[in-house]
Short mmCIF file of C-alpha atoms in Angstrom, two decimals:
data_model
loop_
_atom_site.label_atom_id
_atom_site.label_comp_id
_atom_site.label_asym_id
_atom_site.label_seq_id
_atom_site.Cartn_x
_atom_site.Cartn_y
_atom_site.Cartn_z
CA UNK B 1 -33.72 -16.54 4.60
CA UNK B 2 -34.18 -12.77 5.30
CA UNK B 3 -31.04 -10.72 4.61
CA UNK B 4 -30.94 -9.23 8.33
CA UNK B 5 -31.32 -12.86 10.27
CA UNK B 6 -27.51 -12.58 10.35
CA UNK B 7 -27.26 -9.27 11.91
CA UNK B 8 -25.68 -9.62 15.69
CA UNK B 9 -28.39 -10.85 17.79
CA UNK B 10 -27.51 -8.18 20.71
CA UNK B 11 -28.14 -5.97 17.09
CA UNK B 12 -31.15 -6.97 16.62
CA UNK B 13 -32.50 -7.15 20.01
CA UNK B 14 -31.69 -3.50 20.58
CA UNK B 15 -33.64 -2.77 16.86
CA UNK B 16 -36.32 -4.55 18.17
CA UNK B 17 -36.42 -2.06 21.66
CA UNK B 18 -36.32 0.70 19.41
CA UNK B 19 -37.94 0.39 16.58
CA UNK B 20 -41.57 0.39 17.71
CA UNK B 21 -41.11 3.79 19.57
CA UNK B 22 -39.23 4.96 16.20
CA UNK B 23 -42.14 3.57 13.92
CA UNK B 24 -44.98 5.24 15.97
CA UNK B 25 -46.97 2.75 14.62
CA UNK B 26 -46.68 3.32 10.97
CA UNK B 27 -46.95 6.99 12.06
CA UNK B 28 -44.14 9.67 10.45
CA UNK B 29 -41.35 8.56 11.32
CA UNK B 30 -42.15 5.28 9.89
CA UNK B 31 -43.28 6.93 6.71
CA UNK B 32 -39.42 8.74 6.62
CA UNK B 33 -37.71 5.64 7.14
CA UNK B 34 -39.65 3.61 4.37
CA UNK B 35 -39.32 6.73 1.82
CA UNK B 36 -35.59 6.58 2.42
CA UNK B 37 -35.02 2.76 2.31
CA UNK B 38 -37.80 2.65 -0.73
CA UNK B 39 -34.03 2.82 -3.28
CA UNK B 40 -32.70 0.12 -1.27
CA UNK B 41 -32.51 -3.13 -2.71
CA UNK B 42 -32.57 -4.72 0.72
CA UNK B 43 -34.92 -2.64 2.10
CA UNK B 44 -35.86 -4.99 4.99
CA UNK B 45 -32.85 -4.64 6.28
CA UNK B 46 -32.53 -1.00 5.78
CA UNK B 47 -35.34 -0.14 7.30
CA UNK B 48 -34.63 -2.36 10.30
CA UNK B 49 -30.94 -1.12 10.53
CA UNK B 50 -32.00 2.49 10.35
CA UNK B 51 -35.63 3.32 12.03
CA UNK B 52 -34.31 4.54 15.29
CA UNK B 53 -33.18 7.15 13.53
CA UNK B 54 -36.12 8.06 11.07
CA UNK B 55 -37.30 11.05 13.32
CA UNK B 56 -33.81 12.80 13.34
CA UNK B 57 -33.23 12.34 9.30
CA UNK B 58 -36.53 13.19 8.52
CA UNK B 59 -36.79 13.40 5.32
CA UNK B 60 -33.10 15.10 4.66
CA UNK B 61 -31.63 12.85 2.19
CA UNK B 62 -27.93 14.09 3.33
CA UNK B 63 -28.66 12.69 6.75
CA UNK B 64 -29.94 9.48 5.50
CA UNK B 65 -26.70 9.13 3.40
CA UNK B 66 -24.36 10.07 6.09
CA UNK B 67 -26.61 7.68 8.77
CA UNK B 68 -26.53 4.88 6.58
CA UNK B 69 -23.11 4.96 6.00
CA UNK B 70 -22.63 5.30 10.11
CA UNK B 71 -24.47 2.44 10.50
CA UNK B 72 -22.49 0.33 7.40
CA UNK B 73 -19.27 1.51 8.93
CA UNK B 74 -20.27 0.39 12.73
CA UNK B 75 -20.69 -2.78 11.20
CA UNK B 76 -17.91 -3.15 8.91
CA UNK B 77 -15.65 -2.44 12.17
CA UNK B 78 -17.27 -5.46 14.01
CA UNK B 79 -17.21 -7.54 11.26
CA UNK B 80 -13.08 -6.49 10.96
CA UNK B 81 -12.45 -7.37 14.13
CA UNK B 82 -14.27 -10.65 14.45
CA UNK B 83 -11.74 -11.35 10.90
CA UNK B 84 -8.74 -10.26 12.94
CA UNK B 85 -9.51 -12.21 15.95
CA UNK B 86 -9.73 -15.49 13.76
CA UNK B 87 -6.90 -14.91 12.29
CA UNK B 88 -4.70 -14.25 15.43
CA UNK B 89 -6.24 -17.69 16.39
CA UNK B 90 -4.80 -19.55 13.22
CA UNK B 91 -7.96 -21.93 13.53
CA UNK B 92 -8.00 -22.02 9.68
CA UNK B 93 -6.22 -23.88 7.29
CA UNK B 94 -5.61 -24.27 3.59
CA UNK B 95 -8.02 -22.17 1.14
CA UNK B 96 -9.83 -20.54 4.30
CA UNK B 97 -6.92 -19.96 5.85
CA UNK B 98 -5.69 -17.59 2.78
CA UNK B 99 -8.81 -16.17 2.21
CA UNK B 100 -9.22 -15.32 5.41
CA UNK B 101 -6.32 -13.34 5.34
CA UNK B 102 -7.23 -11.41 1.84
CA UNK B 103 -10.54 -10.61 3.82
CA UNK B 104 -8.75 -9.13 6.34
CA UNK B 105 -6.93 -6.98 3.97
CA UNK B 106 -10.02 -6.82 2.27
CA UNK B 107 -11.85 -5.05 5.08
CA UNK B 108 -9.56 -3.03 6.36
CA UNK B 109 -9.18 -1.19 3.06
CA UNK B 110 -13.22 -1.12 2.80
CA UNK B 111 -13.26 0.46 6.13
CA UNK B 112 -10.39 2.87 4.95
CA UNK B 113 -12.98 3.50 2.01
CA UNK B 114 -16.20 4.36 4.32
CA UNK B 115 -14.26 6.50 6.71
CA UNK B 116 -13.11 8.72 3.57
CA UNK B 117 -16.79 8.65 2.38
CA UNK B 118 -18.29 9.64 5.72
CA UNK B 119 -15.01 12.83 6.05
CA UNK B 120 -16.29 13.94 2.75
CA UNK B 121 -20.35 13.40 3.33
CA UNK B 122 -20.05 15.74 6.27
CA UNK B 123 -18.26 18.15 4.75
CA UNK B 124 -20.66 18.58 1.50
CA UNK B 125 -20.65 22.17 -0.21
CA UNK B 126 -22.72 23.59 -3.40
CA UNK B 127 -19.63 24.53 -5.05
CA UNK B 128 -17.95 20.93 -4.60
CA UNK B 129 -21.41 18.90 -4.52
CA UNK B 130 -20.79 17.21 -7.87
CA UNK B 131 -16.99 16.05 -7.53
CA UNK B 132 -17.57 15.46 -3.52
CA UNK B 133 -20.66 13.13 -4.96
CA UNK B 134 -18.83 11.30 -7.31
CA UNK B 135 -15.76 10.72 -5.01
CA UNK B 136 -18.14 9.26 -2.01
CA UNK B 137 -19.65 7.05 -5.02
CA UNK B 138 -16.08 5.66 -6.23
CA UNK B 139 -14.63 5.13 -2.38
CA UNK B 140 -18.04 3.60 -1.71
CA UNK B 141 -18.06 1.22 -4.28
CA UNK B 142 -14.80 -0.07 -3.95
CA UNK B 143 -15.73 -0.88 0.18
CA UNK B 144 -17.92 -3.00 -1.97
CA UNK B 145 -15.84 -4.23 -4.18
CA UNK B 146 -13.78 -5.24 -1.38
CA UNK B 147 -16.45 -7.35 0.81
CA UNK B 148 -17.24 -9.30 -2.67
CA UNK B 149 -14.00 -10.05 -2.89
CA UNK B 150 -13.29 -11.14 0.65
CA UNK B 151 -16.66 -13.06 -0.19
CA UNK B 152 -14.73 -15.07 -3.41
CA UNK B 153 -11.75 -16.40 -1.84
CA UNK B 154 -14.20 -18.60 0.27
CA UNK B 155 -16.22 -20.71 -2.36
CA UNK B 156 -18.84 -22.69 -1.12
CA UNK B 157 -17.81 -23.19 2.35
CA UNK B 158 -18.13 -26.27 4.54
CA UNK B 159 -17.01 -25.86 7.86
CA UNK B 160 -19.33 -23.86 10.08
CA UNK B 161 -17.05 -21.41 11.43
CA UNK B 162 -16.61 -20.25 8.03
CA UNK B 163 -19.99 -20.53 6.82
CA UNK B 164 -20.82 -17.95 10.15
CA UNK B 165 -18.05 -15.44 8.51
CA UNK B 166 -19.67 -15.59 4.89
CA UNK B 167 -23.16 -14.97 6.06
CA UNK B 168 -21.82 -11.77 8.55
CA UNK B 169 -19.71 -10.50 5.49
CA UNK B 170 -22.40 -11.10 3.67
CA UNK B 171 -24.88 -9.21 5.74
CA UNK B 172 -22.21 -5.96 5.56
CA UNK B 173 -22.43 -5.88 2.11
CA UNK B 174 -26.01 -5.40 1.94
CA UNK B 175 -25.56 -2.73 4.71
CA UNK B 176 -23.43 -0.94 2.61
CA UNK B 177 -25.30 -1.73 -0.70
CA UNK B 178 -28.04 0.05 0.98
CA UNK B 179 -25.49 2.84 2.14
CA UNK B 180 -24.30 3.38 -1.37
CA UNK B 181 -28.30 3.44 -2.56
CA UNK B 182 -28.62 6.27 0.05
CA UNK B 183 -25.78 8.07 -1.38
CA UNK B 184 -26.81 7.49 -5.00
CA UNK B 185 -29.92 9.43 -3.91
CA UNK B 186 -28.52 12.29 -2.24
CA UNK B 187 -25.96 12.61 -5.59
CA UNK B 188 -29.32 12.80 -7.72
CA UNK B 189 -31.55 15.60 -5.31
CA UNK B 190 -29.00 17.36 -4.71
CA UNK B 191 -27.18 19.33 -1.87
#
């Protein structure tokens, strides 16, 4: 199974509009969007997930990181309230019904995490760039840390409802695996 097949279908369909005008046929702006992704290790999905914007980042690695992270935390806040939602419906019992409720927790202090990333990311200075870097790459991988862990408290799930919810939390973690890849690079080229 490909890592984006989980992605939203409305998602996808509106990737699928766009990304052909945002490829140009393997022409530059298809060329920007593979050079970013090409640190990804999902890069599939990155690229998917990010060519409509390939023309506007260009080949600005501070764009990519701060688009990438956009795009993670537009995601995370879906996935968030699709956990909320399930929980206000107290459809789960037993070990998914407590898991379910650390994920909750879980994402809302991942999203916390991403929204103090993305503050910082579009604030980035010369003076600051090192100890800006390194805080983006700390809050950043503790969102991570976070969707892992919402991903443990399921185990090997059986019913399908919950088996949907581990392959969408799944699916955000590679989104922001691929966010914190972006970031990694900008914290390596530079301001």
């Amino acid at each position: 199974m490909l890592p984006f097949q989980n992605i939203p279908w409305k998602f996808m369909l509106v990737l699928a509009w766009i990304t052909p005008a945002c490829h140009g046929g393997g022409g530059e702006g298809g060329s920007y969007v593979r050079d970013a992704c090409s640190v990804t290790i999902h890069q599939d999905l990155c690229i998917h997930s990010l060519a409509p914007f390939s023309n506007k980042a260009k080949n600005h690695p501070d764009r990519w990181a701060r688009i990438g992270l956009s795009v993670t935390i537009s995601q995370v806040k879906t996935i968030s309230s699709s956990l909320s939602k399930l929980k206000r419906q107290g459809t789960l019992r037993g070990r998914s019904q407590m898991a379910l409720w650390d994920c909750v927790e879980c994402f809302e202090d991942a999203l916390d995490s991403l929204h103090r990333s993305l503050g910082v990311l579009r604030k980035l200075n010369a003076k600051n760039f090192t100890t800006q870097m390194g805080d983006v790459t700390t809050w950043m991988s503790a969102a991570l840390t976070n969707e892992d862990t919402c991903l443990d408290g399921f185990g090997r799930p059986k019913r399908k409802q919950v088996r949907w919810l581990v392959n969408k939390v799944t699916n955000v973690s590679y989104l922001t695996s691929n966010a914190l890849a972006l970031v990694n690079k900008l914290a390596t080229t530079g301001p």
